Structure formats: structure tokens, C-alpha cells
Coordinates of N, CA and C in Angstrom, one line a residue:
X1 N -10.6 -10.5 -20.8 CA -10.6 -11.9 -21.3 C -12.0 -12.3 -21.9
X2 N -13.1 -12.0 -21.2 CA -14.2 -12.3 -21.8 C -14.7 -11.2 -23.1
X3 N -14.1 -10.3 -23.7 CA -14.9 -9.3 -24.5 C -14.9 -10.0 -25.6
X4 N -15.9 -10.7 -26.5 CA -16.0 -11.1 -27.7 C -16.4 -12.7 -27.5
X5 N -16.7 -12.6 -26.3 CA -16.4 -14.5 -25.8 C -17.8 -14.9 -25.8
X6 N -18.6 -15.6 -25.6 CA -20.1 -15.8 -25.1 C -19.9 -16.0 -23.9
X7 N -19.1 -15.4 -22.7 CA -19.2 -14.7 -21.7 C -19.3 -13.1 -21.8
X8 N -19.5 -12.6 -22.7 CA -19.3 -11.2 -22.1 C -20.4 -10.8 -21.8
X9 N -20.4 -9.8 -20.7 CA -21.8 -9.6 -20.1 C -22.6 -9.9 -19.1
X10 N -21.9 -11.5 -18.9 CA -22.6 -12.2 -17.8 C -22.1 -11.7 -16.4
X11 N -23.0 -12.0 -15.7 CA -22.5 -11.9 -14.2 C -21.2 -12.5 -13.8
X12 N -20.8 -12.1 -13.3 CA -19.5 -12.7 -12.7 C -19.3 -14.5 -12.3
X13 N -20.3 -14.1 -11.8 CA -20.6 -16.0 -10.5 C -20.9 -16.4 -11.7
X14 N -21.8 -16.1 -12.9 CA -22.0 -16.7 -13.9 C -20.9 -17.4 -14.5
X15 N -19.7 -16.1 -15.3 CA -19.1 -16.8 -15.8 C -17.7 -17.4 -15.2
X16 N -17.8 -17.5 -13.5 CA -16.7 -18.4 -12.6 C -17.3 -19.7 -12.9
X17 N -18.9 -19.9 -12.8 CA -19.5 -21.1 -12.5 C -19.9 -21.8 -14.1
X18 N -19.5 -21.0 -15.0 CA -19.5 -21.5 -16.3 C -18.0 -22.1 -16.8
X19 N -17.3 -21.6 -16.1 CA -15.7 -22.2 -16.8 C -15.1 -22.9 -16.0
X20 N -15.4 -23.3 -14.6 CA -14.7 -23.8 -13.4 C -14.0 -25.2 -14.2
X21 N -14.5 -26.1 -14.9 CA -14.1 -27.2 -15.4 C -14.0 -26.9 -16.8
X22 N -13.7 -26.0 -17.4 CA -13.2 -26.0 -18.7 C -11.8 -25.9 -19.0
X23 N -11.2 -26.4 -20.1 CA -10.2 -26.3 -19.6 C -9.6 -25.4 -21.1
X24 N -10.3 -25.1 -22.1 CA -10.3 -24.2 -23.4 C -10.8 -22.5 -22.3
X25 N -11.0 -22.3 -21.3 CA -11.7 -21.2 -20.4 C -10.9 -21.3 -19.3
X26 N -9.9 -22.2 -18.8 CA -8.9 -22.3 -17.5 C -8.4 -20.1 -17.4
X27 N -8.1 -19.6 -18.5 CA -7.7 -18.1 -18.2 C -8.6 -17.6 -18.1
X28 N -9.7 -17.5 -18.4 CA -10.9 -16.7 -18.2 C -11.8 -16.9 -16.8
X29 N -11.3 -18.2 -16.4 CA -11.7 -18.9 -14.9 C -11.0 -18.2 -14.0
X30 N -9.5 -18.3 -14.1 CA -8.9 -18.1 -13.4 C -8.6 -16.2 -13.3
X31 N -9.1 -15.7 -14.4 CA -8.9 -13.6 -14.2 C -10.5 -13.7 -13.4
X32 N -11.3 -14.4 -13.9 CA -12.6 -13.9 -13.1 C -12.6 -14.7 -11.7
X33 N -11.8 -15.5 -11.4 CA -12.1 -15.7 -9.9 C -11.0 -15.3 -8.8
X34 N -9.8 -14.4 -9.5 CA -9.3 -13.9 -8.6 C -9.8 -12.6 -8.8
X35 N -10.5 -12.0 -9.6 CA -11.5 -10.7 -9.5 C -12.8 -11.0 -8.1
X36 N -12.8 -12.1 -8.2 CA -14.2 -12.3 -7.2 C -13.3 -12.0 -5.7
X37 N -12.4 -12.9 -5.7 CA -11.4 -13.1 -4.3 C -10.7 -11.8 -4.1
X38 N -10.7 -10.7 -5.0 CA -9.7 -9.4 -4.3 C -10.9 -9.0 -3.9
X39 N -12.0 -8.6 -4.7 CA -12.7 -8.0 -4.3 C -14.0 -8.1 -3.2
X40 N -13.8 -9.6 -2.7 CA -14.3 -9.9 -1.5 C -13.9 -9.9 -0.8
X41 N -12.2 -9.9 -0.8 CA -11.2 -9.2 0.3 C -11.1 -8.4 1.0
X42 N -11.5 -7.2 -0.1 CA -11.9 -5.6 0.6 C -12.9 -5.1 1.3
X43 N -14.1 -6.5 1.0 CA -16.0 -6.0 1.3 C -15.6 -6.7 2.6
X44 N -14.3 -7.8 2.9 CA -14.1 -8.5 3.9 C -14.1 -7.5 5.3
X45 N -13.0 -6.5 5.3 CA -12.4 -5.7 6.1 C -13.0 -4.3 5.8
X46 N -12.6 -3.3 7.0 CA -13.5 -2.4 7.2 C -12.0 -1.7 8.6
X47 N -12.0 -0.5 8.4 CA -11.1 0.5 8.5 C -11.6 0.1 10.5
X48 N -10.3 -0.5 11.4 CA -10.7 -0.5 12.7 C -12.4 -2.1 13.0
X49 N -12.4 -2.5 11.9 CA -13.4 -3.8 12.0 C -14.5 -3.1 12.3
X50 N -15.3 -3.9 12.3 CA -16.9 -3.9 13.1 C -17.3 -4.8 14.3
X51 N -17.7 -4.4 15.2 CA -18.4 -5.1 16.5 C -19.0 -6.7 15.8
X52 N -19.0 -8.0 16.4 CA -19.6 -9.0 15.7 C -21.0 -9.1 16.0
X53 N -21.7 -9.3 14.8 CA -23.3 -9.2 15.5 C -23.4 -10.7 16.4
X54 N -24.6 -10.7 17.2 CA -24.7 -11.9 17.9 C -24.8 -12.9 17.2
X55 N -25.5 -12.6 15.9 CA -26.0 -14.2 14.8 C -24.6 -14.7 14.6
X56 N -23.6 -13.8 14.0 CA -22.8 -13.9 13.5 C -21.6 -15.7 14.8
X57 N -21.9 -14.4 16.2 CA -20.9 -15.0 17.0 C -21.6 -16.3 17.6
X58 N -22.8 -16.8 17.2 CA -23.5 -18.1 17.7 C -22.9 -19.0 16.4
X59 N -23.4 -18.5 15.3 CA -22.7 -19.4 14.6 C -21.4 -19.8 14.6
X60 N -20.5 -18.7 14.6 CA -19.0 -19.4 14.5 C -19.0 -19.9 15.9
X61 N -19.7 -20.0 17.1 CA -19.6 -20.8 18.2 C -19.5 -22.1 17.9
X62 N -21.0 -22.4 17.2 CA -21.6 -24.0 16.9 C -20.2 -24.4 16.3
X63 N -19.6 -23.9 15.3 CA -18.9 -24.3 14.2 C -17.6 -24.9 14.6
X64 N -16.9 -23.5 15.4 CA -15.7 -23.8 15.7 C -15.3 -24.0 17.2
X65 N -16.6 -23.9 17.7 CA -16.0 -24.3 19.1 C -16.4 -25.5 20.3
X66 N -16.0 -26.7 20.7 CA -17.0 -27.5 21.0 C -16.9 -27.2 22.8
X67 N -16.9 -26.4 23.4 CA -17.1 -26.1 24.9 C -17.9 -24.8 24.8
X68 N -18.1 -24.9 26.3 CA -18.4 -23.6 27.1 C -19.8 -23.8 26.9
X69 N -20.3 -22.6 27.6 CA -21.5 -22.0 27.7 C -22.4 -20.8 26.5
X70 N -23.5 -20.9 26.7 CA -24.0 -19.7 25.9 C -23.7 -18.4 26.0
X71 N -23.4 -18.5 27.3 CA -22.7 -16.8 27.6 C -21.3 -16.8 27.7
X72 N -20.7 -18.1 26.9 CA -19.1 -17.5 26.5 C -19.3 -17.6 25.0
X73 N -20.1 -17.5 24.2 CA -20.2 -17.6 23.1 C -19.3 -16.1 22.3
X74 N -19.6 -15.0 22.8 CA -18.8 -14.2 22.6 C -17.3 -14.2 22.5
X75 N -17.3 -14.6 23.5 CA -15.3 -14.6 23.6 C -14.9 -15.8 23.3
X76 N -15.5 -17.0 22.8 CA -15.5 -17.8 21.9 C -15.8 -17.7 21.0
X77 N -16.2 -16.9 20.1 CA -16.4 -16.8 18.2 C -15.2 -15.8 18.6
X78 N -14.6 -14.7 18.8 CA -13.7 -14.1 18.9 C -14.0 -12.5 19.0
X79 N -13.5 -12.0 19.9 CA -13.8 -10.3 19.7 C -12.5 -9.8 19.6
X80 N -11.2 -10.5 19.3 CA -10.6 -9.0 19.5 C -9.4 -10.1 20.1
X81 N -9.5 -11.0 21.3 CA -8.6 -11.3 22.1 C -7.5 -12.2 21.7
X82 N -7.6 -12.8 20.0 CA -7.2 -13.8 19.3 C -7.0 -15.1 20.1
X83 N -7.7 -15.3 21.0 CA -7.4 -16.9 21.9 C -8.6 -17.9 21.5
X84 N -9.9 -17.1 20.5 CA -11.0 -18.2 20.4 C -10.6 -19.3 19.3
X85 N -11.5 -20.5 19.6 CA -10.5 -21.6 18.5 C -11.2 -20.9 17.6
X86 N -12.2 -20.4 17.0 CA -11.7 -19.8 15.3 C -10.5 -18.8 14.7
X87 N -10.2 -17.6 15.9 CA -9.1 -17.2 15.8 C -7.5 -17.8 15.4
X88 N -8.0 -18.9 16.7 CA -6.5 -20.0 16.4 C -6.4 -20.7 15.1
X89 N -7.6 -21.1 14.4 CA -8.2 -22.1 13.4 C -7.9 -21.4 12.0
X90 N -8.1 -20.0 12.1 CA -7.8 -18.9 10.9 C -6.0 -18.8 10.8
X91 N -5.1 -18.2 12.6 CA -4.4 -18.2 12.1 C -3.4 -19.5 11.8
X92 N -4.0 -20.7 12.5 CA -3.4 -22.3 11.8 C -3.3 -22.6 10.6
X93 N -4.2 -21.7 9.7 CA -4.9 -22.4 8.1 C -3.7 -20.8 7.7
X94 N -3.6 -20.2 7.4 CA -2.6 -18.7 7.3 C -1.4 -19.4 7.6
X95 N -0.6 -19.6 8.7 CA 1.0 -19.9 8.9 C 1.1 -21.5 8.1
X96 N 0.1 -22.0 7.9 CA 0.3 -23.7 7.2 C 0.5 -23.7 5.7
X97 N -0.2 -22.0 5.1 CA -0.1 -22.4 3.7 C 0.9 -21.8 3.2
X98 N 1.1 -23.1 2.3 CA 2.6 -23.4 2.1 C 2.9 -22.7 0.6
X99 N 2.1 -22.6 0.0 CA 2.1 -22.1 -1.5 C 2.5 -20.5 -1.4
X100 N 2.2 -19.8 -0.6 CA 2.1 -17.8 -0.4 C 1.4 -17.0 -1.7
X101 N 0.1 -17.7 -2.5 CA -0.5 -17.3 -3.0 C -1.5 -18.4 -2.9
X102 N -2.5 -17.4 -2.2 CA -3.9 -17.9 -2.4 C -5.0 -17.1 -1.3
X103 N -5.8 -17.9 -1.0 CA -7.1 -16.7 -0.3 C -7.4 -18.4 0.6
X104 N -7.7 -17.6 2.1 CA -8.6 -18.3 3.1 C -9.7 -17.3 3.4
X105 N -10.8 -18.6 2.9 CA -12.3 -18.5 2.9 C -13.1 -19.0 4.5
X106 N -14.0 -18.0 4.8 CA -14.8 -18.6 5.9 C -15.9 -18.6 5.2
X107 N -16.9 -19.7 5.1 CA -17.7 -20.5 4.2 C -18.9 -20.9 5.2
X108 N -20.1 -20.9 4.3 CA -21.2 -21.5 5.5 C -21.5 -22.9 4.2
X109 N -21.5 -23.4 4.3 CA -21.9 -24.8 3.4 C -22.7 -25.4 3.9
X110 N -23.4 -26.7 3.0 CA -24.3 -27.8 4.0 C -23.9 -27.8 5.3
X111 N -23.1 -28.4 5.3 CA -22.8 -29.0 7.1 C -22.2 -28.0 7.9
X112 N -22.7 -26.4 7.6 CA -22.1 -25.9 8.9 C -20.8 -24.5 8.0
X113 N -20.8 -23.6 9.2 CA -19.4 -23.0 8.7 C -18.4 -24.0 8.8
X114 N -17.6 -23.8 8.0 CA -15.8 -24.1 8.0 C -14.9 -23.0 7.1
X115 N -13.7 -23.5 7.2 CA -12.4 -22.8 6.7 C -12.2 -23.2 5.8
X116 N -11.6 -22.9 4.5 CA -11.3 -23.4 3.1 C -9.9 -22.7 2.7
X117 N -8.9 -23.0 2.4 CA -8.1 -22.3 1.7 C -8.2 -22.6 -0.1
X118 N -7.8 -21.2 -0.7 CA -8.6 -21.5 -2.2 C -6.9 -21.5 -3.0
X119 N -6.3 -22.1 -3.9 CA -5.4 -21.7 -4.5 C -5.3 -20.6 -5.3
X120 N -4.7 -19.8 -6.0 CA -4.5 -18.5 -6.7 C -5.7 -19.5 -7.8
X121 N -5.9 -18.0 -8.8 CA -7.0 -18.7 -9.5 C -8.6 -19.4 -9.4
X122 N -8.6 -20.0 -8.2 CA -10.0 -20.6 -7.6 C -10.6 -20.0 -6.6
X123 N -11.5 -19.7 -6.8 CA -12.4 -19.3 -5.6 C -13.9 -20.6 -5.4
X124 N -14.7 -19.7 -4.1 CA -15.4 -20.7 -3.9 C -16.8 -20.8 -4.3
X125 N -16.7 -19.9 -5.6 CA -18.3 -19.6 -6.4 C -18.3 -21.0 -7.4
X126 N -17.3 -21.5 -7.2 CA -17.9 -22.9 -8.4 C -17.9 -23.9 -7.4
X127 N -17.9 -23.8 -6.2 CA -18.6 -25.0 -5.3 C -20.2 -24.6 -4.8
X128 N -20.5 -25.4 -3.3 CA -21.8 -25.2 -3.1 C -21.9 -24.5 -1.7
X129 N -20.6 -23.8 -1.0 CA -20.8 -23.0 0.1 C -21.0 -21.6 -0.6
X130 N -21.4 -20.4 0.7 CA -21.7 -19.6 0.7 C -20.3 -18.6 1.0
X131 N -19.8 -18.1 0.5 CA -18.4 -17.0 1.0 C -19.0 -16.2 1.7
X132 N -18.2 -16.5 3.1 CA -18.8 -14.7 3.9 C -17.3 -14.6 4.5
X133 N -16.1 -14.7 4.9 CA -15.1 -13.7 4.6 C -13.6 -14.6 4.1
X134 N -13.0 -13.6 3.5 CA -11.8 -14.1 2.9 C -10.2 -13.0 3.2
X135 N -9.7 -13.7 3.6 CA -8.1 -13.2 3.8 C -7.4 -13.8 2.7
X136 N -6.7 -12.7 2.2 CA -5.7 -12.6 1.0 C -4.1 -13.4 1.8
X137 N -4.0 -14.8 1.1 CA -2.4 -15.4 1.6 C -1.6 -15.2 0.6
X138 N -1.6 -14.2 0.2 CA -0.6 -13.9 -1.3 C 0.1 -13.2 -0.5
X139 N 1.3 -13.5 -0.8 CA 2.7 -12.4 0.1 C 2.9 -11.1 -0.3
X140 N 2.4 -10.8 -1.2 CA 2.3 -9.6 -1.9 C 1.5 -8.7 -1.4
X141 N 0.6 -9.3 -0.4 CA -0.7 -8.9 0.7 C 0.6 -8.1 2.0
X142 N 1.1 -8.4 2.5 CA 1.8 -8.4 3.3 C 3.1 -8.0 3.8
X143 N 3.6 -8.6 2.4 CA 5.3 -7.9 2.5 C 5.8 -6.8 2.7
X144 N 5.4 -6.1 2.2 CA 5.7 -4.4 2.5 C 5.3 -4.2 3.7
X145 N 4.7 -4.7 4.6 CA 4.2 -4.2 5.9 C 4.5 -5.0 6.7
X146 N 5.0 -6.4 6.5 CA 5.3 -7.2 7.7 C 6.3 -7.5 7.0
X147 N 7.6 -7.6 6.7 CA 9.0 -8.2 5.9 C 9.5 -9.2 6.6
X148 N 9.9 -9.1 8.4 CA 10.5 -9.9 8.7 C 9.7 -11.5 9.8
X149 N 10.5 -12.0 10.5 CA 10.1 -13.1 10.9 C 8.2 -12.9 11.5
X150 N 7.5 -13.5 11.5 CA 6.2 -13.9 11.7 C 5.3 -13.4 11.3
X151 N 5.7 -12.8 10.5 CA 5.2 -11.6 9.1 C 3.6 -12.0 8.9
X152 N 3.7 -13.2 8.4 CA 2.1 -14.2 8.2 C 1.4 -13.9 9.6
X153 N 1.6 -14.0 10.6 CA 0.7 -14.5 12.0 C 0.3 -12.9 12.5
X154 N 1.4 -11.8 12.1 CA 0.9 -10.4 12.5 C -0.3 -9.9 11.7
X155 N -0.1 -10.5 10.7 CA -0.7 -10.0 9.2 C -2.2 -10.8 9.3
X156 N -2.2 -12.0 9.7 CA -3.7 -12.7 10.2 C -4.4 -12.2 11.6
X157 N -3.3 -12.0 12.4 CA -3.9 -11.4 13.4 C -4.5 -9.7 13.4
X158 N -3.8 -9.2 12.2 CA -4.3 -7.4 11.9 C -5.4 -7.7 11.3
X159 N -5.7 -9.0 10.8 CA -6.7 -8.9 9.5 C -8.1 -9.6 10.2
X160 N -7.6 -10.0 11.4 CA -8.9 -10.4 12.7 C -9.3 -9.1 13.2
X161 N -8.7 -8.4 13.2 CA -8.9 -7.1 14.2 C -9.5 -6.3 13.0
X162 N -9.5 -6.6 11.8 CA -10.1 -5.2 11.2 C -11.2 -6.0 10.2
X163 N -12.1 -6.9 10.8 CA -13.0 -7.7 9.7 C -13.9 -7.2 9.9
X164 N -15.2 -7.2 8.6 CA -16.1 -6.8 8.6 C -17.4 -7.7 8.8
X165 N -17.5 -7.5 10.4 CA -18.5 -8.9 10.6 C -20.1 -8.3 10.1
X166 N -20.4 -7.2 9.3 CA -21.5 -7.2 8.9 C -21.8 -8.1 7.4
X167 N -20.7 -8.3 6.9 CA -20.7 -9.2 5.6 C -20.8 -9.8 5.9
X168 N -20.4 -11.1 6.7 CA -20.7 -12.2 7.4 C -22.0 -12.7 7.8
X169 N -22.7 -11.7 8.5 CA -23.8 -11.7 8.8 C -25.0 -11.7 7.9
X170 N -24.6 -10.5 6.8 CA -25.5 -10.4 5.6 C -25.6 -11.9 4.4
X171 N -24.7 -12.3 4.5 CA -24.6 -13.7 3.8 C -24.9 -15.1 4.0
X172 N -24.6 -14.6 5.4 CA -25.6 -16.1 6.8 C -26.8 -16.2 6.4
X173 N -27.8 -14.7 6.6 CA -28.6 -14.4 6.0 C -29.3 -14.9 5.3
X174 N -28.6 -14.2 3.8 CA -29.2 -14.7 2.5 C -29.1 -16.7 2.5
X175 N -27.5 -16.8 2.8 CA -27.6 -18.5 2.7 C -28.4 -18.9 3.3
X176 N -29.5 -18.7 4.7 CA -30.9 -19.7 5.2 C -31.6 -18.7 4.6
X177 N -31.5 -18.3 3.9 CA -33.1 -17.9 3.1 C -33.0 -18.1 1.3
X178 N -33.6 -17.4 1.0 CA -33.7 -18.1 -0.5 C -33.3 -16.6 -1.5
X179 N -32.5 -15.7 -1.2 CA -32.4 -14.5 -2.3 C -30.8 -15.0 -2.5
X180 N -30.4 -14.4 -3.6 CA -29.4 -15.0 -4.5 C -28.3 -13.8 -3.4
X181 N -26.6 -14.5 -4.2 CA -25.9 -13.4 -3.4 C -25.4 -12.1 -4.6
X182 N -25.2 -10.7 -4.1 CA -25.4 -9.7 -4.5 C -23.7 -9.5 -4.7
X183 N -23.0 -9.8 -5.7 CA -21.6 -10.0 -5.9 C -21.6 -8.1 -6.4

């Protein structure tokens, strides 16, 4: 889409954050930001998951959880048992969307992590949070492997068990400090 365009060449985040409101560039927005969203999908997950670092599980503590103690912080951000309210929060925002194409984003923004679902086409490089993980709600994600009833909730709950909480952590990261992100 871009070869011959005065996008070609640019960074990616460049040319999502250069066409997000154009609307002569709505196809060139929309091939480069579901290029960003498959391919954060994959940096998302990791064969069997990764252990969550501590940074990782304080923060989604603050975020998503308003009880407990410092030393449930763990089985509160989520290891594994799907009962922490971000687990429940991820798979509430997964069984709710209604469209069966699009991407849920875990986001660190001004005010804190939250949850975002993006429609096909949008991602969240033309806003002002930071992307550190994203699940694919396109049924096409899914169908072949989960066909019948609760197909979505197995398929969110497989995709908790195999995240890669070192992305997450790397992007916390960079988001309180000042280096750009490495798309």
C-alpha cells in the first residue's frame, strides 16, 4: 500500500500515526495497523508463557485490583489460576466483543494500565498509551481449535497461560523512562 506513497520507508508507528485521521489513507491505515496488531500478537505469547516478573505483577495489582495485601499481589495480577480480577477483566472484555474481529490491548496510559478493545483496522499506536499485550478477537484466531460452545473463554483462557510477561515488562519500562518503543 505504501510503495510509491510519501509513506514508503517510514517506520511503521510513523506511518499508523500519520494516517490515523485521514481519510484519502483510511487503506493504508488500516493494512499498517493490523500489521502492527498481528505482529504484537505473536511478541505477545511465547510457547508454555513466561513466569510474571514482579514489576510486571505490582502493576497489574495497582490497576486491576482494589484488595488484598502486598503479598497477594501475585495471585492477584494472575499466575496461571485465572481467578485474578485482571484475568476475569481480560476474559469479560473477550466473551463481550460483539463484533469477532478485532484485538484486546493491555495498555499502560496516563492514568494507569487498562484494557482497550481495538476494532479490525485500529490499533493503539495513534493514541497516547503504551501497548504491552494484545489478544487476537478475530474468530479466525480460534475457530479451528476451539469450534464449539465457549470456544472464546477456552481460547482467552489458553492465551493467559501462554503470555509473554517479558514484553510487558520491557514496555513498562521504556513507558517510565524516556527511549522510544522498538516496533
Amino acid at each position: 500500500f505504501s510503495l510509491g506513497s510519501e509513506f514508503e520507508g517510514l517506520p511503521l508507528d510513523v506511518v499508523i500515526r500519520s494516517t490515523s485521521f485521514d481519510a484519502a489513507n483510511s487503506a493504508l491505515h488500516s493494512a499498517a495497523s493490523e500489521h502492527f496488531n498481528h505482529s504484537f500478537f505473536f511478541r505477545s505469547i511465547a510457547p508454555y508463557g513466561t513466569p510474571m516478573p514482579q514489576s510486571v505483577a505490582n502493576a497489574i495489582h495497582l490497576a486491576f485490583s482494589a484488595r488484598g495485601s502486598a503479598a497477594d499481589r501475585n495471585s492477584e495480577a494472575g499466575t496461571g489460576d485465572l481467578d485474578s480480577p485482571f484475568e476475569k477483566q481480560v476474559l469479560h472484555a473477550a466473551l463481550n466483543h460483539q463484533a469477532k474481529s478485532g484485538w484486546l490491548y493491555l495498555l499502560k496510559g496516563p492514568s494507569g494500565l487498562k484494557l482497550r478493545v481495538y476494532n479490525h483496522g485500529t490499533c493503539p499506536l495513534s493514541g497516547d498509551s503504551t501497548p504491552l499485550l494484545c489478544l487476537n478477537l478475530h474468530d479466525h484466531a480460534y475457530f479451528l481449535d476451539y469450534k464449539d460452545e465457549g470456544a472464546v473463554e477456552r481460547y482467552a483462557k489458553n492465551w493467559l497461560r501462554a503470555v509473554n510477561w517479558n514484553l510487558p515488562q520491557r514496555y513498562l519500562a521504556l513507558a517510565d523512562g524516556s527511549k522510544t518503543l522498538d516496533l
